[in-house]
Coordinates of C-alpha atoms in Angstrom, one line a residue:
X1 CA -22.6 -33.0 -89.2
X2 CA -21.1 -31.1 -86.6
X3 CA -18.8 -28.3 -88.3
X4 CA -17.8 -28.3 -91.7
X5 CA -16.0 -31.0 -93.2
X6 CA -12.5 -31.1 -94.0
X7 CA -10.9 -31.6 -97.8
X8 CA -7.6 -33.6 -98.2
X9 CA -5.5 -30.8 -100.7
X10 CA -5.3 -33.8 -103.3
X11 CA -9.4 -33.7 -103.1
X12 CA -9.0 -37.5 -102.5
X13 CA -10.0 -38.0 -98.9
X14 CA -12.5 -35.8 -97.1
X15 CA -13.4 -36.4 -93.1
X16 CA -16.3 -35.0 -90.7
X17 CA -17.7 -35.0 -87.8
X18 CA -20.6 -36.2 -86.4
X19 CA -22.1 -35.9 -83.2
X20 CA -19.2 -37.5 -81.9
X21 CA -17.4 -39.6 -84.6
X22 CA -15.4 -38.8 -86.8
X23 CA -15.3 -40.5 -90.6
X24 CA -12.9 -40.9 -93.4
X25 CA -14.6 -40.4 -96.5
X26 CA -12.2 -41.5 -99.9
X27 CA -13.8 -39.6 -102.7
X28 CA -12.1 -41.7 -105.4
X29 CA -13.1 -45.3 -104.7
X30 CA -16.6 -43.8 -103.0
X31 CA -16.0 -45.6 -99.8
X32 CA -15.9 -44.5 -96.1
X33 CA -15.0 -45.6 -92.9
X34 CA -15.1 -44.2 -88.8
X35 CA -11.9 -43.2 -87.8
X36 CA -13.1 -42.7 -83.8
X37 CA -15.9 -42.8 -81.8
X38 CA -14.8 -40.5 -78.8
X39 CA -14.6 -37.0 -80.2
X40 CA -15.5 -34.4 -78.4
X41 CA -15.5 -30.9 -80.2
X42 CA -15.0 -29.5 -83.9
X43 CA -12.5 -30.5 -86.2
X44 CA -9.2 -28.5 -87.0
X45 CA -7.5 -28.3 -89.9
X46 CA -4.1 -27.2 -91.3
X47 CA -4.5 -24.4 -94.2
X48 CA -2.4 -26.4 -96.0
X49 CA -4.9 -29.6 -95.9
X50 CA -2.6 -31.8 -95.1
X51 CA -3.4 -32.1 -91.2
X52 CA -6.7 -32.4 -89.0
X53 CA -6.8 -32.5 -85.7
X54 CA -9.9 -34.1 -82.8
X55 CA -10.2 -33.9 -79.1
X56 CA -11.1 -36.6 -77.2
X57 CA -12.9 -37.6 -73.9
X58 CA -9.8 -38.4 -72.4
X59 CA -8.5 -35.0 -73.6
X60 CA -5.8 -35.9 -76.2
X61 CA -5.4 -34.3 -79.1
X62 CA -5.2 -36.3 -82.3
X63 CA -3.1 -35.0 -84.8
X64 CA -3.6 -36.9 -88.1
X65 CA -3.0 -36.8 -92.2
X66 CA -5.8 -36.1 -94.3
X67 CA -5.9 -39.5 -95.5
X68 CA -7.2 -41.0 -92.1
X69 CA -3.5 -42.1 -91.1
X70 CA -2.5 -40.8 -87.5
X71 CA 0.6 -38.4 -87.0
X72 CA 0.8 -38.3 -83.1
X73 CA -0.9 -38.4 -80.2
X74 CA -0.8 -35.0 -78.1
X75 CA -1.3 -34.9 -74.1
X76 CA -1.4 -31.3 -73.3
X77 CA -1.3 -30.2 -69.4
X78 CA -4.3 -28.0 -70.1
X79 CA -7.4 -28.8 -70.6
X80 CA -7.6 -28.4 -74.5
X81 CA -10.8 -27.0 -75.7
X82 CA -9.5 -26.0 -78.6
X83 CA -6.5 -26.9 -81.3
X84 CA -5.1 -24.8 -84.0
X85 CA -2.3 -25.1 -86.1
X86 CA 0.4 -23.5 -88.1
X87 CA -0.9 -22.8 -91.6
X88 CA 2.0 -25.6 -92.3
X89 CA 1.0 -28.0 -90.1
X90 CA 4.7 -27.5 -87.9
X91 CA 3.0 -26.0 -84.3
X92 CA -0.3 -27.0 -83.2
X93 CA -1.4 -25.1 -80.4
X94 CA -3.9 -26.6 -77.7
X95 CA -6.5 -23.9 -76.1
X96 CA -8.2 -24.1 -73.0
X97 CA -10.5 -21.4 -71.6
X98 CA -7.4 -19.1 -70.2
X99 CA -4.3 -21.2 -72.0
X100 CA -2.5 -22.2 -74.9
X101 CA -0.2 -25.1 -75.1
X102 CA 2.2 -25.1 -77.8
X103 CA 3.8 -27.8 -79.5
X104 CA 6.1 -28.6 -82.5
X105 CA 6.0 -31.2 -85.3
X106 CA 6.9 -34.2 -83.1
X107 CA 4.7 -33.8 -80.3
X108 CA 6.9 -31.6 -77.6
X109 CA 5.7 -28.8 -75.7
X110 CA 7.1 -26.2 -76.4
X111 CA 5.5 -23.5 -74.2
X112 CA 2.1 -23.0 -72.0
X113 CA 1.4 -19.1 -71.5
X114 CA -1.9 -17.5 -69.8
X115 CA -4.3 -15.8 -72.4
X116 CA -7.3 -13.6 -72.5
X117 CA -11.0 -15.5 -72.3
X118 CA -12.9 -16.0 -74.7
X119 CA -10.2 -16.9 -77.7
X120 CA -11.7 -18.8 -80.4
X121 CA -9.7 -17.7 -83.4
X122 CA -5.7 -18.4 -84.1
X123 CA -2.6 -18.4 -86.1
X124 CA 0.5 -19.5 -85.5
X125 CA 4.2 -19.4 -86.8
X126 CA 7.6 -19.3 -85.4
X127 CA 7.6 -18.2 -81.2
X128 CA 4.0 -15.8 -82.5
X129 CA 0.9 -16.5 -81.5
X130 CA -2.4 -14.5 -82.0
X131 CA -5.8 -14.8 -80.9
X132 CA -9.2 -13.6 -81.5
X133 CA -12.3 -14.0 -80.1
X134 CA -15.7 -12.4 -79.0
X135 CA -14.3 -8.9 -77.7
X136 CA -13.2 -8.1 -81.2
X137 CA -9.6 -8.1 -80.4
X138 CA -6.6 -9.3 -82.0
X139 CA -3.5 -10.2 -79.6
X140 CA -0.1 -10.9 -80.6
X141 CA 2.1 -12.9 -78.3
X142 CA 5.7 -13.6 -78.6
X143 CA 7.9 -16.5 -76.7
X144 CA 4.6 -16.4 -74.7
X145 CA 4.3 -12.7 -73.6
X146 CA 1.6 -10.4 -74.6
X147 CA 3.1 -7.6 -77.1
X148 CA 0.4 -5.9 -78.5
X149 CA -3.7 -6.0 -77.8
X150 CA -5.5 -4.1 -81.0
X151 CA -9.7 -3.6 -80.9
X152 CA -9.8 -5.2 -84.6
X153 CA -13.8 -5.5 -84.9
X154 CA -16.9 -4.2 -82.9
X155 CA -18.0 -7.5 -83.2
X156 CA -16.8 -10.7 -82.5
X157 CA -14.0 -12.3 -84.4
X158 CA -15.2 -15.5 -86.4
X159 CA -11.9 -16.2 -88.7
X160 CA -7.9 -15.1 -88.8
X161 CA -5.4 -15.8 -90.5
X162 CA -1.8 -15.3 -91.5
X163 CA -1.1 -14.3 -95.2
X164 CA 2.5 -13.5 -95.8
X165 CA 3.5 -10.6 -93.1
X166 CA 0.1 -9.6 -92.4
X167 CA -2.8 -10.9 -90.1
X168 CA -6.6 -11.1 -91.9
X169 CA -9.5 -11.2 -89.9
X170 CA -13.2 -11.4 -90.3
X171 CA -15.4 -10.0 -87.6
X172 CA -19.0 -11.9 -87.5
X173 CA -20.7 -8.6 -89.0
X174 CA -18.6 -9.6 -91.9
X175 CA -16.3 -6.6 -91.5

């Protein structure tokens, strides 16, 4: 597969990737069935399982339930590498090398600001944003401006997250 797969919260429905399509497996009747043939990078999830996201080769983001069912069809003006989301599922933000598009739960835009290279890591809630990525730093951004810029790790960041009013990260040496 390519990336880890992704667990409905109700354990029912699980989907993954590979290569480049993406399957619905439903873990209670022991069935499955391919969603889409055109994806082009990793899945994303919601934290709390109840959204997944794909890019694909005509670089739209699909934003869809955990039980296979699509939610909407995104069109950012970037070009997305990336897609993360709120740990509720309300903003998902589209990355491309030097951008992030953000959008709310019906599909608007809601704002397109410059960030640094090299972001692979985010978290999103309300007008914040922050990224993390191979310099080790963690960047806030609010209503699209840069507010703060912290080194975080010596390493690269491989995971963050927000958990109540703090920001957890995990740099790749596991610090």
């Amino acid at each position: 597969t390519s990336g880890q797969p992704i667990f409905a919260a109700d354990a029912k429905h699980a989907v993954f990737l590979d290569m480049d399509t993406l399957t619905l497996v439903d873990l209670v009747a022991g069935t499955s069935k391919v969603l889409a043939t055109n994806v082009r990078n990793e899945l994303s999830a919601s934290d709390d399982g109840r959204f997944f996201a794909y890019l694909d080769h005509d670089d739209r983001v699909h934003v869809m339930r955990t039980d296979g069912s699509e939610v909407r069809t995104l069109k950012p003006e970037i070009r997305t590498v990336e897609v993360a989301f709120a740990s509720d599922g309300s903003l998902v933000g589209a990355a491309s090398d030097r951008e992030l598009e953000v959008f709310d739960d019906h599909g608007t835009s809601l704002s397109t600001f410059d960030i640094a290279t090299e972001q692979y890591q985010f978290a999103l809630r309300g007008s914040d944003v922050w990224t993390s990525g191979n310099d080790g730093n963690i960047r806030h951004y609010q209503h699209g401006a840069l507010v703060a810029d912290r080194p975080a790790h010596i390493t690269p960041v491989r995971a963050l997250a927000l958990v109540g009013d703090s920001i957890v990260s995990l740099g790749e040496d596991s610090t």
